[in-house]
Short mmCIF file of C-alpha atoms and ligand atoms in Angstrom, two decimals:
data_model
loop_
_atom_site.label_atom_id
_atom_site.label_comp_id
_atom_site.label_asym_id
_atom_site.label_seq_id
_atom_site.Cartn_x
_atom_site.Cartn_y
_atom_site.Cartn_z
CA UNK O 1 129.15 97.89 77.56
CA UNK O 2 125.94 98.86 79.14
CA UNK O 3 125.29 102.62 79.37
CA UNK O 4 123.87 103.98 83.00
CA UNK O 5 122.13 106.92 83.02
CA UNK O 6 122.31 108.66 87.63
CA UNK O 7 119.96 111.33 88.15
CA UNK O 8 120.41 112.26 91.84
CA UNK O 9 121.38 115.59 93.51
CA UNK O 10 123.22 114.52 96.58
CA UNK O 11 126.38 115.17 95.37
CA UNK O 12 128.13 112.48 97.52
CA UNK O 13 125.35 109.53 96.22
CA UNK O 14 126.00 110.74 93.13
CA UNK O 15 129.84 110.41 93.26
CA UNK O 16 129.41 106.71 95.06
CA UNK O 17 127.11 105.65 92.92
CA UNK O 18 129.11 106.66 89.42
CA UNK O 19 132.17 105.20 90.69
CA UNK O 20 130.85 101.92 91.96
CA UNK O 21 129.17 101.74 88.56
CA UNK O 22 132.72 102.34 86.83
CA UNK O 23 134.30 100.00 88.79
CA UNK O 24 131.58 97.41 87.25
CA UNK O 25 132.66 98.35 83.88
CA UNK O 26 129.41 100.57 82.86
CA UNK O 27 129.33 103.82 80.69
CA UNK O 28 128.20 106.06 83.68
CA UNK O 29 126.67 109.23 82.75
CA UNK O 30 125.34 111.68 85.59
CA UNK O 31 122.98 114.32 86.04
CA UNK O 32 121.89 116.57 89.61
CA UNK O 33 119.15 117.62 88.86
CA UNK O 34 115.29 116.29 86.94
CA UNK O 35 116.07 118.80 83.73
CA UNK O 36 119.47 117.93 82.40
CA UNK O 37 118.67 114.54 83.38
CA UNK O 38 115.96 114.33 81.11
CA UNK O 39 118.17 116.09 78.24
CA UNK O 40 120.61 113.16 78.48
CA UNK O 41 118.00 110.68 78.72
CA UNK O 42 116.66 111.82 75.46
CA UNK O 43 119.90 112.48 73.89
CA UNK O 44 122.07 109.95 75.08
CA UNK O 45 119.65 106.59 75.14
CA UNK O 46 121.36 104.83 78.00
CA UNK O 47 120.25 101.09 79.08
CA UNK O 48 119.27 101.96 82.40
CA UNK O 49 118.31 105.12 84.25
CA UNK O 50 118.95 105.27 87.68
CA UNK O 51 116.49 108.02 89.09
CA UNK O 52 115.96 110.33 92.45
CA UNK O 53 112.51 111.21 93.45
CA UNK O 54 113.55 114.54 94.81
CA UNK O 55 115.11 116.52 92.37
CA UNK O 56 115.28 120.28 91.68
CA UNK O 57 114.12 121.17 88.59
CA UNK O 58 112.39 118.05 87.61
CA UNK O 59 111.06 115.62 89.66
CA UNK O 60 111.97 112.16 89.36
CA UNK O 61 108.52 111.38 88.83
CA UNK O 62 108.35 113.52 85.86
CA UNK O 63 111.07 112.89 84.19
CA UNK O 64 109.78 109.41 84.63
CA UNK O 65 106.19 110.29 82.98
CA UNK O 66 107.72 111.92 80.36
CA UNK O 67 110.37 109.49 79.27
CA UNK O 68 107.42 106.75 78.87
CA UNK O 69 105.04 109.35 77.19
CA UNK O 70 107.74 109.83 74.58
CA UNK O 71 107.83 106.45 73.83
CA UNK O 72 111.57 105.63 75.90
CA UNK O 73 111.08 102.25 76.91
CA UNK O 74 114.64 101.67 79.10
CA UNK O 75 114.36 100.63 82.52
CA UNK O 76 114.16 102.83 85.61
CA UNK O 77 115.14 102.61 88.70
CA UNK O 78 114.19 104.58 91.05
CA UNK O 79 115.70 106.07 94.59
CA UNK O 80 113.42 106.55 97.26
CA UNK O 81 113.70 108.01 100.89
CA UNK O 82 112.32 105.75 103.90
CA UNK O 83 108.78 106.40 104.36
CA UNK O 84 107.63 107.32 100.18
CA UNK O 85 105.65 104.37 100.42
CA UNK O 86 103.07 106.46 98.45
CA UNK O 87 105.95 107.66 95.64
CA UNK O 88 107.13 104.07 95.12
CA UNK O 89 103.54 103.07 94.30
CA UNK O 90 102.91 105.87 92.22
CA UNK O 91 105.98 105.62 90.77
CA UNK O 92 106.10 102.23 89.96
CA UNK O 93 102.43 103.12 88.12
CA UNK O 94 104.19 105.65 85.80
CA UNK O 95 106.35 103.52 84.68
CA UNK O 96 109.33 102.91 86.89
CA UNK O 97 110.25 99.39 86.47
CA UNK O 98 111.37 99.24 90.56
CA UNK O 99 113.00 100.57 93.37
CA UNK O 100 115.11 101.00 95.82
CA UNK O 101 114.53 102.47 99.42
CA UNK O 102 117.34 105.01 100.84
CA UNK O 103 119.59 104.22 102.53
CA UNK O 104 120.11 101.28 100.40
CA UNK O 105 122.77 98.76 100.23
CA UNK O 106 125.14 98.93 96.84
CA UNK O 107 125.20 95.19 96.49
CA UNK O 108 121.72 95.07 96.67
CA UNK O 109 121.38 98.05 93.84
CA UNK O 110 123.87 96.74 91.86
CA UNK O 111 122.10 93.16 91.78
CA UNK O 112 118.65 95.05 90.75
CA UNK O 113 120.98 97.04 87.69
CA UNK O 114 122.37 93.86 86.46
CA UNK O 115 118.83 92.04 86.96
CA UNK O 116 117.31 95.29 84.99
CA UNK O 117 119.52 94.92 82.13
CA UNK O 118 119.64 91.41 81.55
CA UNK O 119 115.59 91.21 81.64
CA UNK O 120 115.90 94.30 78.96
CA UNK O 121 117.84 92.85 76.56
CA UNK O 122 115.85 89.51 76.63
CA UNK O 123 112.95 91.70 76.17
CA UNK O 124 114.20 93.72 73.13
CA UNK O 125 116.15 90.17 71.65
CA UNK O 126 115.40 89.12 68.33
CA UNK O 127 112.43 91.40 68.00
CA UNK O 128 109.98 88.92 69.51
CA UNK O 129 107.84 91.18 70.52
CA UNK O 130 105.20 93.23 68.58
CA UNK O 131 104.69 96.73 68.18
CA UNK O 132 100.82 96.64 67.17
CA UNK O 133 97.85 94.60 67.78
CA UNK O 134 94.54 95.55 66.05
CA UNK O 135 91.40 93.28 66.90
CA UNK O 136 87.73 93.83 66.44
CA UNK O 137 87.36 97.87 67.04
CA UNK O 138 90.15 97.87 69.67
CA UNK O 139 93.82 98.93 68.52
CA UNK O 140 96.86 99.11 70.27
CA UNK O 141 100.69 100.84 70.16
CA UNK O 142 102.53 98.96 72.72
CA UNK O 143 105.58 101.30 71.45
CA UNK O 144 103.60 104.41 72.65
CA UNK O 145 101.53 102.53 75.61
CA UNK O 146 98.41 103.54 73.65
CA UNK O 147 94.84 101.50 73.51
CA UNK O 148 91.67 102.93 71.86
CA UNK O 149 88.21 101.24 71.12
CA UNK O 150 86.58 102.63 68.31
CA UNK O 151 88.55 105.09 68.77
CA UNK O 152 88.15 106.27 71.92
CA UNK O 153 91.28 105.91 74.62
CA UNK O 154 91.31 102.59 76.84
CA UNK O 155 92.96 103.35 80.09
CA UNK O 156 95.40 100.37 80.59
CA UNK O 157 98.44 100.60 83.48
CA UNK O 158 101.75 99.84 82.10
CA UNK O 159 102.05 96.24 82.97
CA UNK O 160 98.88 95.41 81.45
CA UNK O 161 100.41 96.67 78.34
CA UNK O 162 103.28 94.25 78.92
CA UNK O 163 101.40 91.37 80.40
CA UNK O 164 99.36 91.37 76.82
CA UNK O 165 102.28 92.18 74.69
CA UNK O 166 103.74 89.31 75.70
CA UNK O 167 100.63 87.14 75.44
CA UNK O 168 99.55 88.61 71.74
CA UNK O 169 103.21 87.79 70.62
CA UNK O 170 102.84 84.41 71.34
CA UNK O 171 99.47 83.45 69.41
CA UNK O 172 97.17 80.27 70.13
CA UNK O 173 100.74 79.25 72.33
CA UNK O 174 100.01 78.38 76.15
CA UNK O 175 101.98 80.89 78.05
CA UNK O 176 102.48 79.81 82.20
CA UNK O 177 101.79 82.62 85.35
CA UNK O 178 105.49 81.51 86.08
CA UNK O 179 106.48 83.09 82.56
CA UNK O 180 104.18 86.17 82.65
CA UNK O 181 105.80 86.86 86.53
CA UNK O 182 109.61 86.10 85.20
CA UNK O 183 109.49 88.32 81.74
CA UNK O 184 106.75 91.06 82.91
CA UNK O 185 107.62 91.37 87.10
CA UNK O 186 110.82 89.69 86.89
CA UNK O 187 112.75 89.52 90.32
CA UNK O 188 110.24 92.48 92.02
CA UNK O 189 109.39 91.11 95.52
CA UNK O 190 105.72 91.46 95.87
CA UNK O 191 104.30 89.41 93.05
CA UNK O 192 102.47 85.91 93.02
CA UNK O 193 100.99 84.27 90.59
CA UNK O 194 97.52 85.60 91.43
CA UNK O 195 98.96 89.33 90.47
CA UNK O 196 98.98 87.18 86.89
CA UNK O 197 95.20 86.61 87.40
CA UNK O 198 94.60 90.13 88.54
CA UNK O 199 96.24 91.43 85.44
CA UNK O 200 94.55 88.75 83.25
CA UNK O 201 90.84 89.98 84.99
CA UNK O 202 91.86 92.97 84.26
CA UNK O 203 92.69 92.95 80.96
CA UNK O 204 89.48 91.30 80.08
CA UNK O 205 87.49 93.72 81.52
CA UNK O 206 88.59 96.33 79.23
CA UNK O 207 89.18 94.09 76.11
CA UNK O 208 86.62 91.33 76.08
CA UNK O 209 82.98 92.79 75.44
CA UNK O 210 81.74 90.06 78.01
CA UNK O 211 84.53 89.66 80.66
CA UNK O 212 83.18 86.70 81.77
CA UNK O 213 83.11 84.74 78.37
CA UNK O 214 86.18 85.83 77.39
CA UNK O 215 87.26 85.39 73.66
CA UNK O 216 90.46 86.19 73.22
CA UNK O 217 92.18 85.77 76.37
CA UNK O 218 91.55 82.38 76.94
CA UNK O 219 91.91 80.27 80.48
CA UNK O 220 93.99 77.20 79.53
CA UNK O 221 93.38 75.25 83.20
CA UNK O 222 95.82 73.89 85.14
CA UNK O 223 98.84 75.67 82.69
CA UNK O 224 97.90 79.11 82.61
CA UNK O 225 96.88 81.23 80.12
CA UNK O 226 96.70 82.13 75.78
CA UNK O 227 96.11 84.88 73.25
CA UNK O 228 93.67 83.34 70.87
CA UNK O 229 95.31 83.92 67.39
CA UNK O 230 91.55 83.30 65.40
CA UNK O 231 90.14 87.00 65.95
CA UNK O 232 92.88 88.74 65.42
CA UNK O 233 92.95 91.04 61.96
CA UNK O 234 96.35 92.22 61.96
CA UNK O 235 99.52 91.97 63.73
CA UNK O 236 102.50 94.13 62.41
CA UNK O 237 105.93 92.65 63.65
CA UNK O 238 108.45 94.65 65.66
CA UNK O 239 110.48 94.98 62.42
CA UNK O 240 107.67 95.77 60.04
CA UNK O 241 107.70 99.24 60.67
CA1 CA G 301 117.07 114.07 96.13
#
């Protein structure tokens, strides 16, 4: 049983939400306000956080920030009122994983839940994915979101992380746009396949030391892209440490 974390201090949302989540057979947990949210975020792990922008005590954008700077990696959902264009961008930058726009419809949130979850536990299946990637002078924590060259911090937005993570788990093995969009952007509404080549730019720009002759994230034409497995030093699996 999946374990749904509601932040939200409209009591009545709150109530709806928790007992339409119930009635789906979740573990609903609930919180009404940004503080004791994060306190059961931390304490209790759940699956999925579902997550108000406006919230006494806490925002929802800082409880986001902070779950992701301490290394939580569950999905978030977040609530937005009509018109937060600018709080759904931001907030999809620190690390919210999507969102939905009050008032919303509960089929429609209950569809994104599900979709959350099931692309979550694909993600975290098997331990497919690595934790580290060390090449030339550049290392990496994907567990922490962390990049450095030669030590010094490389500024990379969270689904760049994801976008390589993916890529550098899969050495010298073709990986398609299509796959990139369905495991990193899943079924968000705005992405094509040239948000892949953004990100893949991107990427290159802060990891290749000539973007345009890139060595280690290679063009494959016509198929998409790969992670060249011949300059990398060291790559620690998921259950190495
Ligand atoms: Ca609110």
């Amino acid at each position: 049983m999946s374990r749904v974390l509601v932040i939200e201090d409209e009591a009545a949302i709150l109530r709806g939400l928790a007992d339409n989540l119930r009635l789906e057979s979740y573990d609903v947990l609930t919180a009404a306000d940004g503080e004791t949210g994060y306190e059961l975020l931390r304490s209790q792990k759940p699956d999925l956080v579902i997550l108000d922008l406006m919230l006494p005590r806490m925002s929802g954008h800082d409880v986001c920030r902070k779950a992701r700077a301490n290394g939580m990696e569950m999905p978030i959902l977040m609530l937005t009122a009509r018109g937060q264009e600018m709080d759904r961008v931001a907030g999809l930058d620190m690390g919210a994983d999507d969102y939905v726009t009050k008032p919303f419809s509960l089929a429609e949130l209950l569809a994104r839940v599900r979709a959350l979850l099931r692309r979550s536990n694909a993600n975290t299946g098997a331990g497919e994915l690595i934790a580290s990637l060390a090449f030339e002078d550049v290392e990496i924590d994907f567990a922490k979101y962390e990049a450095r060259r030669a030590g010094r911090v490389l500024e990379m937005t969270r689904k760049e992380f994801q976008v390589l993570r993916y890529m550098a788990s899969r050495p010298g093995q073709v990986v398609t746009r299509e796959e990139l969009l369905e495991t990193v952007w899943g079924y968000e509404k705005y992405p094509t396949t040239r948000t892949v080549d953004n990100h893949i730019l991107s990427l290159r720009a802060k990891l290749e030391r000539q973007a345009g002759k890139p060595v280690h994230l290679l063009t494959v034409h016509g198929v998409g892209y790969k992670w060249a497995d011949n300059f990398v030093k060291n790559i620690l699996r998921a259950g190495d440490k």
